[in-house]
Each structure stands twice: as C-alpha cells, then as structure tokens.
Amino acid sequence: IAERGPNSELSRNFFREEYTLNHKISVLGVPYIALINGICMGGGVGVSIHGPFRVATENTIVAMPETQIGFFCDVGGSYFLPKLPGNLGFYLGLTGRRLKGLDIQKAGLATHFVPSSHLLALENDLYRIEDANAAKISHLLSKYQEQWKDEYKQEFSLKPYIGRINLAFNADSVEQ
C-alpha cells in the first residue's frame, strides 16, 4: 500500500473494505462472538471490538500501536475508545499502551474473561445452544466467567493511575 502512495486506489479499497467490515460486524443481526486469545492489534481489534461479545484470555494483548508512529487510531478507535470510562480511551489511543489479560475486560474492551484452557469447552457449549440469541449467549459467557472470578481477581493495573490519566487527558485538544 505504501509503495503506491497514500492516494492510490489500492489504499482506498483496502481501508474501505476494512471499515465496511467493521461496520457490518457492529450491525450484524445475528450474535457475533470474538474469542481473543493472543495479540490483537490493528485489524484484529477491528474484527473483534465492534461485536457485542468480546472474550479475552490471559494470553490476550490489545493495543493501538499505530499511534506510537504518529498515525491516528484506525479500525474505529475514534468511535470505541471515547466510550471507555473517564479518559482511559484517550490515554490508550494517544499512547498506544498495551493491555493484557484481565485488564482488557477491566478497561471495557472485552465483555468477558475466560482462561484460555477453557476456550474449547466454551466453543463447544456455544455450538450447543439451541436457538442462540444474545440473552442465551450472555448467560453462558457470564457462567464461564463466574467460575474463574476467585482465581482471576486482580485489580486493574492502571487503577492507581486513573486519577492522573483523567486529569492529563482531560483537555479539549491534544495540543492542550
């Protein structure tokens, strides 16, 4: 894409298709579940974050690394990051900070957390749901998460810094 220049037809088509897919996921009429078990950046964020069910594991790493090289958040980052609590989304979007495991759910990027060793069982149980709908899926995901709440109960790693993050990223513009 870069070799053809920023105004090339190839670039426009690539991003048009990527953003169209992200939008279609967000309005899909059937339940969409993203099981995120590894590195999730760029397009991986786009095909997971816009769905109603996003399951992270202890192996999941999420970030918007494009900001570290001067690009703006893509794949809808300007839509979903500001919806995070306080100014956390602005912090993540402007710094490219990586989040791992349970922190992804604590930040609001994942809806559920399930240990990776139980993903296969979760997948099998999801397949077995008759007349699957959002309520049944939500119930099953919550049931899986509930099993591990005592084992995975660490505090959000950014909790001690939330006050400073909210203050530092509270301006009306980046320049301020």
GROMACS .gro file of N, CA and C in nm:
model
  528
    1ILE      N    1   0.083  -0.118   0.000
    1ILE     CA    2   0.000   0.000   0.000
    1ILE      C    3   0.087   0.124   0.000
    2ALA      N    4   0.191   0.127   0.085
    2ALA     CA    5   0.275   0.245   0.096
    2ALA      C    6   0.350   0.273  -0.033
    3GLU      N    7   0.387   0.168  -0.105
    3GLU     CA    8   0.463   0.188  -0.228
    3GLU      C    9   0.383   0.263  -0.333
    4ARG      N   10   0.255   0.248  -0.333
    4ARG     CA   11   0.172   0.314  -0.433
    4ARG      C   12   0.134   0.455  -0.391
    5GLY      N   13   0.161   0.493  -0.267
    5GLY     CA   14   0.129   0.626  -0.220
    5GLY      C   15  -0.005   0.632  -0.152
    6PRO      N   16  -0.023   0.735  -0.069
    6PRO     CA   17  -0.145   0.745   0.011
    6PRO      C   18  -0.272   0.768  -0.070
    7ASN      N   19  -0.259   0.811  -0.194
    7ASN     CA   20  -0.378   0.838  -0.275
    7ASN      C   21  -0.411   0.727  -0.373
    8SER      N   22  -0.346   0.616  -0.359
    8SER     CA   23  -0.367   0.508  -0.456
    8SER      C   24  -0.502   0.442  -0.439
    9GLU      N   25  -0.551   0.387  -0.545
    9GLU     CA   26  -0.678   0.314  -0.544
    9GLU      C   27  -0.669   0.192  -0.452
   10LEU      N   28  -0.552   0.127  -0.450
   10LEU     CA   29  -0.532   0.010  -0.364
   10LEU      C   30  -0.554   0.047  -0.217
   11SER      N   31  -0.496   0.158  -0.175
   11SER     CA   32  -0.512   0.203  -0.036
   11SER      C   33  -0.658   0.232  -0.004
   12ARG      N   34  -0.722   0.306  -0.091
   12ARG     CA   35  -0.863   0.341  -0.067
   12ARG      C   36  -0.950   0.215  -0.059
   13ASN      N   37  -0.928   0.122  -0.149
   13ASN     CA   38  -1.008  -0.001  -0.148
   13ASN      C   39  -0.984  -0.083  -0.022
   14PHE      N   40  -0.857  -0.092   0.019
   14PHE     CA   41  -0.823  -0.169   0.139
   14PHE      C   42  -0.897  -0.114   0.260
   15PHE      N   43  -0.883   0.016   0.283
   15PHE     CA   44  -0.944   0.075   0.402
   15PHE      C   45  -1.096   0.080   0.391
   16ARG      N   46  -1.149   0.100   0.272
   16ARG     CA   47  -1.294   0.097   0.255
   16ARG      C   48  -1.348  -0.040   0.294
   17GLU      N   49  -1.282  -0.146   0.247
   17GLU     CA   50  -1.327  -0.281   0.280
   17GLU      C   51  -1.312  -0.311   0.429
   18GLU      N   52  -1.200  -0.267   0.486
   18GLU     CA   53  -1.178  -0.291   0.629
   18GLU      C   54  -1.284  -0.221   0.714
   19TYR      N   55  -1.308  -0.096   0.687
   19TYR     CA   56  -1.405  -0.020   0.767
   19TYR      C   57  -1.548  -0.066   0.740
   20THR      N   58  -1.576  -0.108   0.619
   20THR     CA   59  -1.709  -0.162   0.588
   20THR      C   60  -1.732  -0.290   0.667
   21LEU      N   61  -1.631  -0.376   0.674
   21LEU     CA   62  -1.641  -0.499   0.753
   21LEU      C   63  -1.665  -0.466   0.899
   22ASN      N   64  -1.589  -0.371   0.955
   22ASN     CA   65  -1.608  -0.331   1.095
   22ASN      C   66  -1.750  -0.284   1.119
   23HIS      N   67  -1.803  -0.204   1.028
   23HIS     CA   68  -1.940  -0.155   1.042
   23HIS      C   69  -2.041  -0.271   1.035
   24LYS      N   70  -2.021  -0.360   0.940
   24LYS     CA   71  -2.114  -0.473   0.926
   24LYS      C   72  -2.115  -0.559   1.052
   25ILE      N   73  -2.001  -0.577   1.114
   25ILE     CA   74  -1.995  -0.653   1.239
   25ILE      C   75  -2.077  -0.582   1.346
   26SER      N   76  -2.069  -0.449   1.350
   26SER     CA   77  -2.139  -0.373   1.454
   26SER      C   78  -2.291  -0.376   1.439
   27VAL      N   79  -2.341  -0.401   1.320
   27VAL     CA   80  -2.486  -0.402   1.298
   27VAL      C   81  -2.539  -0.540   1.258
   28LEU      N   82  -2.455  -0.640   1.269
   28LEU     CA   83  -2.493  -0.775   1.231
   28LEU      C   84  -2.617  -0.821   1.309
   29GLY      N   85  -2.708  -0.882   1.241
   29GLY     CA   86  -2.834  -0.923   1.303
   29GLY      C   87  -2.828  -1.055   1.378
   30VAL      N   88  -2.715  -1.122   1.374
   30VAL     CA   89  -2.700  -1.248   1.448
   30VAL      C   90  -2.590  -1.229   1.552
   31PRO      N   91  -2.592  -1.309   1.659
   31PRO     CA   92  -2.488  -1.295   1.761
   31PRO      C   93  -2.348  -1.313   1.703
   32TYR      N   94  -2.258  -1.224   1.738
   32TYR     CA   95  -2.120  -1.227   1.693
   32TYR      C   96  -2.032  -1.232   1.817
   33ILE      N   97  -1.949  -1.334   1.825
   33ILE     CA   98  -1.866  -1.355   1.943
   33ILE      C   99  -1.720  -1.358   1.901
   34ALA      N  100  -1.639  -1.271   1.960
   34ALA     CA  101  -1.495  -1.271   1.933
   34ALA      C  102  -1.424  -1.337   2.050
   35LEU      N  103  -1.357  -1.448   2.023
   35LEU     CA  104  -1.274  -1.515   2.123
   35LEU      C  105  -1.131  -1.471   2.095
   36ILE      N  106  -1.077  -1.386   2.180
   36ILE     CA  107  -0.948  -1.321   2.155
   36ILE      C  108  -0.845  -1.387   2.246
   37ASN      N  109  -0.754  -1.464   2.187
   37ASN     CA  110  -0.659  -1.543   2.265
   37ASN      C  111  -0.520  -1.524   2.209
   38GLY      N  112  -0.469  -1.403   2.216
   38GLY     CA  113  -0.337  -1.372   2.164
   38GLY      C  114  -0.328  -1.224   2.134
   39ILE      N  115  -0.235  -1.188   2.048
   39ILE     CA  116  -0.214  -1.047   2.014
   39ILE      C  117  -0.329  -0.998   1.927
   40CYS      N  118  -0.386  -0.886   1.966
   40CYS     CA  119  -0.500  -0.828   1.895
   40CYS      C  120  -0.472  -0.680   1.875
   41MET      N  121  -0.425  -0.646   1.757
   41MET     CA  122  -0.393  -0.508   1.724
   41MET      C  123  -0.439  -0.480   1.582
   42GLY      N  124  -0.458  -0.354   1.551
   42GLY     CA  125  -0.497  -0.316   1.415
   42GLY      C  126  -0.624  -0.383   1.372
   43GLY      N  127  -0.619  -0.453   1.260
   43GLY     CA  128  -0.737  -0.519   1.204
   43GLY      C  129  -0.799  -0.621   1.298
   44GLY      N  130  -0.718  -0.683   1.383
   44GLY     CA  131  -0.771  -0.776   1.483
   44GLY      C  132  -0.864  -0.707   1.581
   45VAL      N  133  -0.828  -0.584   1.617
   45VAL     CA  134  -0.917  -0.505   1.703
   45VAL      C  135  -1.046  -0.476   1.627
   46GLY      N  136  -1.033  -0.440   1.500
   46GLY     CA  137  -1.150  -0.406   1.420
   46GLY      C  138  -1.251  -0.517   1.408
   47VAL      N  139  -1.204  -0.641   1.392
   47VAL     CA  140  -1.298  -0.752   1.375
   47VAL      C  141  -1.344  -0.811   1.508
   48SER      N  142  -1.297  -0.756   1.619
   48SER     CA  143  -1.343  -0.806   1.749
   48SER      C  144  -1.419  -0.702   1.829
   49ILE      N  145  -1.369  -0.582   1.836
   49ILE     CA  146  -1.423  -0.481   1.928
   49ILE      C  147  -1.564  -0.436   1.892
   50HIS      N  148  -1.602  -0.445   1.766
   50HIS     CA  149  -1.732  -0.394   1.724
   50HIS      C  150  -1.847  -0.492   1.745
   51GLY      N  151  -1.815  -0.613   1.786
   51GLY     CA  152  -1.919  -0.711   1.815
   51GLY      C  153  -1.968  -0.699   1.958
   52PRO      N  154  -2.083  -0.754   1.988
   52PRO     CA  155  -2.140  -0.740   2.123
   52PRO      C  156  -2.074  -0.828   2.229
   53PHE      N  157  -2.005  -0.935   2.187
   53PHE     CA  158  -1.942  -1.026   2.281
   53PHE      C  159  -1.794  -1.038   2.248
   54ARG      N  160  -1.709  -0.997   2.345
   54ARG     CA  161  -1.564  -0.999   2.325
   54ARG      C  162  -1.501  -1.068   2.446
   55VAL      N  163  -1.447  -1.186   2.423
   55VAL     CA  164  -1.392  -1.268   2.532
   55VAL      C  165  -1.240  -1.264   2.526
   56ALA      N  166  -1.179  -1.215   2.634
   56ALA     CA  167  -1.033  -1.212   2.645
   56ALA      C  168  -0.987  -1.328   2.731
   57THR      N  169  -0.860  -1.365   2.715
   57THR     CA  170  -0.797  -1.468   2.798
   57THR      C  171  -0.671  -1.407   2.859
   58GLU      N  172  -0.602  -1.485   2.941
   58GLU     CA  173  -0.476  -1.438   2.999
   58GLU      C  174  -0.368  -1.416   2.892
   59ASN      N  175  -0.387  -1.470   2.773
   59ASN     CA  176  -0.291  -1.455   2.663
   59ASN      C  177  -0.319  -1.334   2.574
   60THR      N  178  -0.431  -1.268   2.595
   60THR     CA  179  -0.473  -1.160   2.507
   60THR      C  180  -0.394  -1.033   2.535
   61ILE      N  181  -0.347  -0.971   2.427
   61ILE     CA  182  -0.282  -0.840   2.433
   61ILE      C  183  -0.353  -0.752   2.332
   62VAL      N  184  -0.401  -0.636   2.378
   62VAL     CA  185  -0.470  -0.542   2.290
   62VAL      C  186  -0.399  -0.408   2.296
   63ALA      N  187  -0.381  -0.346   2.180
   63ALA     CA  188  -0.321  -0.212   2.174
   63ALA      C  189  -0.355  -0.147   2.041
   64MET      N  190  -0.333  -0.019   2.036
   64MET     CA  191  -0.348   0.060   1.914
   64MET      C  192  -0.208   0.115   1.882
   65PRO      N  193  -0.116   0.029   1.837
   65PRO     CA  194   0.025   0.067   1.823
   65PRO      C  195   0.052   0.171   1.715
   66GLU      N  196  -0.043   0.191   1.624
   66GLU     CA  197  -0.021   0.287   1.516
   66GLU      C  198   0.003   0.428   1.569
   67THR      N  199  -0.047   0.455   1.690
   67THR     CA  200  -0.029   0.590   1.746
   67THR      C  201   0.116   0.615   1.785
   68GLN      N  202   0.191   0.511   1.812
   68GLN     CA  203   0.331   0.527   1.851
   68GLN      C  204   0.419   0.570   1.735
   69ILE      N  205   0.368   0.558   1.613
   69ILE     CA  206   0.446   0.605   1.498
   69ILE      C  207   0.378   0.725   1.431
   70GLY      N  208   0.289   0.789   1.506
   70GLY     CA  209   0.230   0.913   1.458
   70GLY      C  210   0.101   0.902   1.381
   71PHE      N  211   0.047   0.783   1.366
   71PHE     CA  212  -0.081   0.767   1.297
   71PHE      C  213  -0.196   0.781   1.397
   72PHE      N  214  -0.314   0.809   1.346
   72PHE     CA  215  -0.432   0.813   1.432
   72PHE      C  216  -0.487   0.671   1.446
   73CYS      N  217  -0.567   0.652   1.549
   73CYS     CA  218  -0.629   0.520   1.570
   73CYS      C  219  -0.722   0.489   1.454
   74ASP      N  220  -0.706   0.372   1.398
   74ASP     CA  221  -0.797   0.333   1.291
   74ASP      C  222  -0.890   0.223   1.342
   75VAL      N  223  -0.950   0.149   1.254
   75VAL     CA  224  -1.048   0.042   1.280
   75VAL      C  225  -1.157   0.085   1.379
   76GLY      N  226  -1.192   0.212   1.376
   76GLY     CA  227  -1.299   0.261   1.461
   76GLY      C  228  -1.256   0.305   1.599
   77GLY      N  229  -1.126   0.320   1.620
   77GLY     CA  230  -1.076   0.362   1.751
   77GLY      C  231  -1.137   0.493   1.798
   78SER      N  232  -1.161   0.584   1.706
   78SER     CA  233  -1.220   0.713   1.744
   78SER      C  234  -1.366   0.696   1.786
   79TYR      N  235  -1.424   0.582   1.758
   79TYR     CA  236  -1.562   0.552   1.799
   79TYR      C  237  -1.566   0.480   1.934
   80PHE      N  238  -1.486   0.373   1.950
   80PHE     CA  239  -1.499   0.292   2.071
   80PHE      C  240  -1.412   0.339   2.187
   81LEU      N  241  -1.298   0.402   2.160
   81LEU     CA  242  -1.212   0.444   2.271
   81LEU      C  243  -1.276   0.552   2.359
   82PRO      N  244  -1.341   0.654   2.303
   82PRO     CA  245  -1.405   0.754   2.390
   82PRO      C  246  -1.518   0.699   2.477
   83LYS      N  247  -1.566   0.580   2.447
   83LYS     CA  248  -1.673   0.520   2.527
   83LYS      C  249  -1.620   0.452   2.653
   84LEU      N  250  -1.487   0.439   2.664
   84LEU     CA  251  -1.430   0.377   2.784
   84LEU      C  252  -1.444   0.473   2.902
   85PRO      N  253  -1.437   0.421   3.025
   85PRO     CA  254  -1.455   0.506   3.143
   85PRO      C  255  -1.355   0.621   3.151
   86GLY      N  256  -1.404   0.735   3.198
   86GLY     CA  257  -1.318   0.852   3.216
   86GLY      C  258  -1.247   0.888   3.087
   87ASN      N  259  -1.119   0.913   3.099
   87ASN     CA  260  -1.037   0.947   2.983
   87ASN      C  261  -0.943   0.833   2.944
   88LEU      N  262  -0.976   0.713   2.989
   88LEU     CA  263  -0.893   0.596   2.960
   88LEU      C  264  -0.877   0.574   2.811
   89GLY      N  265  -0.983   0.590   2.734
   89GLY     CA  266  -0.975   0.570   2.590
   89GLY      C  267  -0.880   0.668   2.522
   90PHE      N  268  -0.883   0.793   2.567
   90PHE     CA  269  -0.791   0.892   2.510
   90PHE      C  270  -0.647   0.854   2.544
   91TYR      N  271  -0.624   0.809   2.667
   91TYR     CA  272  -0.492   0.765   2.709
   91TYR      C  273  -0.443   0.648   2.622
   92LEU      N  274  -0.527   0.546   2.608
   92LEU     CA  275  -0.487   0.429   2.529
   92LEU      C  276  -0.466   0.466   2.383
   93GLY      N  277  -0.553   0.551   2.330
   93GLY     CA  278  -0.544   0.589   2.190
   93GLY      C  279  -0.424   0.677   2.158
   94LEU      N  280  -0.386   0.761   2.252
   94LEU     CA  281  -0.274   0.853   2.226
   94LEU      C  282  -0.138   0.795   2.262
   95THR      N  283  -0.135   0.697   2.351
   95THR     CA  284  -0.007   0.640   2.392
   95THR      C  285   0.023   0.505   2.327
   96GLY      N  286  -0.080   0.435   2.281
   96GLY     CA  287  -0.059   0.302   2.226
   96GLY      C  288  -0.031   0.198   2.333
   97ARG      N  289  -0.059   0.231   2.458
   97ARG     CA  290  -0.035   0.141   2.572
   97ARG      C  291  -0.100   0.005   2.548
   98ARG      N  292  -0.027  -0.099   2.578
   98ARG     CA  293  -0.080  -0.235   2.564
   98ARG      C  294  -0.149  -0.278   2.692
   99LEU      N  295  -0.259  -0.348   2.675
   99LEU     CA  296  -0.327  -0.409   2.789
   99LEU      C  297  -0.324  -0.560   2.768
  100LYS      N  298  -0.318  -0.633   2.880
  100LYS     CA  299  -0.307  -0.779   2.871
  100LYS      C  300  -0.408  -0.844   2.965
  101GLY      N  301  -0.461  -0.956   2.920
  101GLY     CA  302  -0.544  -1.041   3.004
  101GLY      C  303  -0.666  -0.973   3.063
  102LEU      N  304  -0.682  -0.989   3.193
  102LEU     CA  305  -0.799  -0.937   3.264
  102LEU      C  306  -0.810  -0.785   3.253
  103ASP      N  307  -0.697  -0.716   3.238
  103ASP     CA  308  -0.701  -0.570   3.222
  103ASP      C  309  -0.786  -0.528   3.102
  104ILE      N  310  -0.792  -0.611   3.002
  104ILE     CA  311  -0.869  -0.578   2.881
  104ILE      C  312  -1.018  -0.571   2.915
  105GLN      N  313  -1.063  -0.661   2.998
  105GLN     CA  314  -1.202  -0.654   3.042
  105GLN      C  315  -1.222  -0.539   3.140
  106LYS      N  316  -1.130  -0.522   3.232
  106LYS     CA  317  -1.143  -0.414   3.331
  106LYS      C  318  -1.149  -0.277   3.263
  107ALA      N  319  -1.082  -0.264   3.150
  107ALA     CA  320  -1.083  -0.137   3.076
  107ALA      C  321  -1.212  -0.119   2.997
  108GLY      N  322  -1.284  -0.227   2.973
  108GLY     CA  323  -1.407  -0.219   2.896
  108GLY      C  324  -1.393  -0.258   2.750
  109LEU      N  325  -1.276  -0.309   2.712
  109LEU     CA  326  -1.255  -0.353   2.574
  109LEU      C  327  -1.307  -0.494   2.550
  110ALA      N  328  -1.304  -0.577   2.653
  110ALA     CA  329  -1.363  -0.712   2.644
  110ALA      C  330  -1.486  -0.714   2.733
  111THR      N  331  -1.584  -0.792   2.694
  111THR     CA  332  -1.705  -0.805   2.775
  111THR      C  333  -1.693  -0.917   2.877
  112HIS      N  334  -1.604  -1.013   2.850
  112HIS     CA  335  -1.589  -1.129   2.938
  112HIS      C  336  -1.442  -1.171   2.941
  113PHE      N  337  -1.407  -1.247   3.044
  113PHE     CA  338  -1.275  -1.306   3.057
  113PHE      C  339  -1.292  -1.454   3.089
  114VAL      N  340  -1.224  -1.538   3.011
  114VAL     CA  341  -1.227  -1.683   3.032
  114VAL      C  342  -1.084  -1.735   3.014
  115PRO      N  343  -1.033  -1.818   3.104
  115PRO     CA  344  -0.899  -1.873   3.087
  115PRO      C  345  -0.888  -1.949   2.954
  116SER      N  346  -0.774  -1.936   2.890
  116SER     CA  347  -0.754  -1.999   2.759
  116SER      C  348  -0.773  -2.150   2.763
  117SER      N  349  -0.742  -2.211   2.876
  117SER     CA  350  -0.757  -2.356   2.887
  117SER      C  351  -0.903  -2.401   2.878
  118HIS      N  352  -0.997  -2.306   2.883
  118HIS     CA  353  -1.139  -2.339   2.878
  118HIS      C  354  -1.208  -2.287   2.753
  119LEU      N  355  -1.131  -2.234   2.659
  119LEU     CA  356  -1.192  -2.181   2.537
  119LEU      C  357  -1.257  -2.291   2.452
  120LEU      N  358  -1.193  -2.405   2.441
  120LEU     CA  359  -1.250  -2.513   2.360
  120LEU      C  360  -1.385  -2.559   2.419
  121ALA      N  361  -1.391  -2.574   2.549
  121ALA     CA  362  -1.517  -2.613   2.613
  121ALA      C  363  -1.622  -2.504   2.591
  122LEU      N  364  -1.581  -2.378   2.601
  122LEU     CA  365  -1.674  -2.268   2.576
  122LEU      C  366  -1.726  -2.272   2.433
  123GLU      N  367  -1.635  -2.291   2.338
  123GLU     CA  368  -1.677  -2.301   2.197
  123GLU      C  369  -1.780  -2.414   2.179
  124ASN      N  370  -1.750  -2.529   2.237
  124ASN     CA  371  -1.843  -2.643   2.224
  124ASN      C  372  -1.979  -2.611   2.286
  125ASP      N  373  -1.978  -2.546   2.401
  125ASP     CA  374  -2.105  -2.509   2.465
  125ASP      C  375  -2.180  -2.404   2.382
  126LEU      N  376  -2.107  -2.313   2.320
  126LEU     CA  377  -2.172  -2.214   2.234
  126LEU      C  378  -2.239  -2.281   2.115
  127TYR      N  379  -2.171  -2.380   2.056
  127TYR     CA  380  -2.229  -2.453   1.943
  127TYR      C  381  -2.356  -2.527   1.982
  128ARG      N  382  -2.364  -2.569   2.108
  128ARG     CA  383  -2.478  -2.649   2.154
  128ARG      C  384  -2.601  -2.566   2.193
  129ILE      N  385  -2.588  -2.436   2.196
  129ILE     CA  386  -2.704  -2.353   2.233
  129ILE      C  387  -2.810  -2.365   2.123
  130GLU      N  388  -2.928  -2.407   2.163
  130GLU     CA  389  -3.039  -2.414   2.066
  130GLU      C  390  -3.104  -2.277   2.054
  131ASP      N  391  -3.136  -2.239   1.932
  131ASP     CA  392  -3.197  -2.108   1.907
  131ASP      C  393  -3.117  -1.997   1.974
  132ALA      N  394  -2.988  -1.993   1.943
  132ALA     CA  395  -2.898  -1.897   2.007
  132ALA      C  396  -2.947  -1.754   1.988
  133ASN      N  397  -2.946  -1.681   2.097
  133ASN     CA  398  -2.976  -1.538   2.092
  133ASN      C  399  -2.884  -1.468   2.191
  134ALA      N  400  -2.888  -1.337   2.192
  134ALA     CA  401  -2.796  -1.260   2.275
  134ALA      C  402  -2.810  -1.294   2.423
  135ALA      N  403  -2.931  -1.312   2.470
  135ALA     CA  404  -2.953  -1.342   2.612
  135ALA      C  405  -2.892  -1.477   2.651
  136LYS      N  406  -2.911  -1.579   2.569
  136LYS     CA  407  -2.856  -1.712   2.598
  136LYS      C  408  -2.704  -1.710   2.594
  137ILE      N  409  -2.649  -1.640   2.496
  137ILE     CA  410  -2.503  -1.631   2.484
  137ILE      C  411  -2.446  -1.555   2.602
  138SER      N  412  -2.506  -1.444   2.637
  138SER     CA  413  -2.460  -1.365   2.751
  138SER      C  414  -2.463  -1.448   2.879
  139HIS      N  415  -2.569  -1.524   2.897
  139HIS     CA  416  -2.581  -1.610   3.016
  139HIS      C  417  -2.467  -1.713   3.020
  140LEU      N  418  -2.441  -1.778   2.908
  140LEU     CA  419  -2.334  -1.879   2.903
  140LEU      C  420  -2.198  -1.815   2.929
  141LEU      N  421  -2.169  -1.703   2.866
  141LEU     CA  422  -2.040  -1.636   2.885
  141LEU      C  423  -2.023  -1.593   3.031
  142SER      N  424  -2.129  -1.541   3.089
  142SER     CA  425  -2.123  -1.499   3.230
  142SER      C  426  -2.101  -1.618   3.322
  143LYS      N  427  -2.164  -1.730   3.289
  143LYS     CA  428  -2.147  -1.853   3.367
  143LYS      C  429  -2.000  -1.898   3.364
  144TYR      N  430  -1.939  -1.895   3.246
  144TYR     CA  431  -1.798  -1.932   3.235
  144TYR      C  432  -1.710  -1.836   3.314
  145GLN      N  433  -1.738  -1.708   3.301
  145GLN     CA  434  -1.657  -1.608   3.371
  145GLN      C  435  -1.671  -1.623   3.522
  146GLU      N  436  -1.789  -1.649   3.568
  146GLU     CA  437  -1.817  -1.663   3.712
  146GLU      C  438  -1.734  -1.775   3.774
  147GLN      N  439  -1.708  -1.882   3.699
  147GLN     CA  440  -1.631  -1.995   3.750
  147GLN      C  441  -1.490  -1.954   3.791
  148TRP      N  442  -1.438  -1.848   3.730
  148TRP     CA  443  -1.297  -1.813   3.749
  148TRP      C  444  -1.278  -1.681   3.822
  149LYS      N  445  -1.386  -1.624   3.876
  149LYS     CA  446  -1.374  -1.492   3.937
  149LYS      C  447  -1.281  -1.491   4.057
  150ASP      N  448  -1.274  -1.599   4.134
  150ASP     CA  449  -1.186  -1.602   4.251
  150ASP      C  450  -1.040  -1.620   4.212
  151GLU      N  451  -1.017  -1.695   4.106
  151GLU     CA  452  -0.880  -1.719   4.061
  151GLU      C  453  -0.822  -1.597   3.988
  152TYR      N  454  -0.906  -1.528   3.915
  152TYR     CA  455  -0.863  -1.411   3.839
  152TYR      C  456  -0.933  -1.287   3.894
  153LYS      N  457  -0.881  -1.236   4.004
  153LYS     CA  458  -0.948  -1.122   4.066
  153LYS      C  459  -0.853  -1.004   4.090
  154GLN      N  460  -0.743  -0.999   4.018
  154GLN     CA  461  -0.651  -0.889   4.040
  154GLN      C  462  -0.714  -0.756   4.000
  155GLU      N  463  -0.665  -0.652   4.063
  155GLU     CA  464  -0.712  -0.516   4.032
  155GLU      C  465  -0.665  -0.476   3.893
  156PHE      N  466  -0.734  -0.382   3.836
  156PHE     CA  467  -0.695  -0.323   3.709
  156PHE      C  468  -0.557  -0.259   3.728
  157SER      N  469  -0.460  -0.295   3.646
  157SER     CA  470  -0.323  -0.246   3.666
  157SER      C  471  -0.311  -0.094   3.654
  158LEU      N  472  -0.404  -0.030   3.584
  158LEU     CA  473  -0.399   0.116   3.572
  158LEU      C  474  -0.480   0.187   3.681
  159LYS      N  475  -0.544   0.112   3.770
  159LYS     CA  476  -0.629   0.172   3.873
  159LYS      C  477  -0.555   0.279   3.954
  160PRO      N  478  -0.431   0.256   3.996
  160PRO     CA  479  -0.362   0.360   4.074
  160PRO      C  480  -0.335   0.489   3.995
  161TYR      N  481  -0.345   0.481   3.864
  161TYR     CA  482  -0.312   0.596   3.779
  161TYR      C  483  -0.433   0.662   3.715
  162ILE      N  484  -0.552   0.608   3.738
  162ILE     CA  485  -0.672   0.658   3.670
  162ILE      C  486  -0.694   0.806   3.698
  163GLY      N  487  -0.675   0.849   3.821
  163GLY     CA  488  -0.692   0.992   3.854
  163GLY      C  489  -0.599   1.079   3.771
  164ARG      N  490  -0.474   1.039   3.761
  164ARG     CA  491  -0.376   1.116   3.682
  164ARG      C  492  -0.408   1.109   3.533
  165ILE      N  493  -0.449   0.992   3.486
  165ILE     CA  494  -0.487   0.976   3.345
  165ILE      C  495  -0.605   1.067   3.312
  166ASN      N  496  -0.706   1.066   3.397
  166ASN     CA  497  -0.823   1.150   3.373
  166ASN      C  498  -0.786   1.298   3.371
  167LEU      N  499  -0.696   1.339   3.458
  167LEU     CA  500  -0.653   1.479   3.462
  167LEU      C  501  -0.568   1.514   3.340
  168ALA      N  502  -0.471   1.429   3.309
  168ALA     CA  503  -0.378   1.459   3.199
  168ALA      C  504  -0.444   1.454   3.062
  169PHE      N  505  -0.548   1.375   3.048
  169PHE     CA  506  -0.613   1.360   2.917
  169PHE      C  507  -0.752   1.424   2.916
  170ASN      N  508  -0.766   1.533   2.991
  170ASN     CA  509  -0.895   1.599   3.005
  170ASN      C  510  -0.909   1.724   2.918
  171ALA      N  511  -0.809   1.759   2.841
  171ALA     CA  512  -0.814   1.881   2.760
  171ALA      C  513  -0.904   1.863   2.639
  172ASP      N  514  -0.942   1.974   2.578
  172ASP     CA  515  -1.028   1.971   2.460
  172ASP      C  516  -0.952   1.933   2.333
  173SER      N  517  -0.819   1.942   2.338
  173SER     CA  518  -0.739   1.907   2.221
  173SER      C  519  -0.607   1.845   2.267
  174VAL      N  520  -0.541   1.776   2.178
  174VAL     CA  521  -0.413   1.713   2.210
  174VAL      C  522  -0.309   1.819   2.243
  175GLU      N  523  -0.314   1.932   2.174
  175GLU     CA  524  -0.216   2.038   2.195
  175GLU      C  525  -0.221   2.093   2.337
  176GLN      N  526  -0.338   2.095   2.396
  176GLN     CA  527  -0.352   2.150   2.531
  176GLN      C  528  -0.293   2.053   2.631
   0.00000   0.00000   0.00000
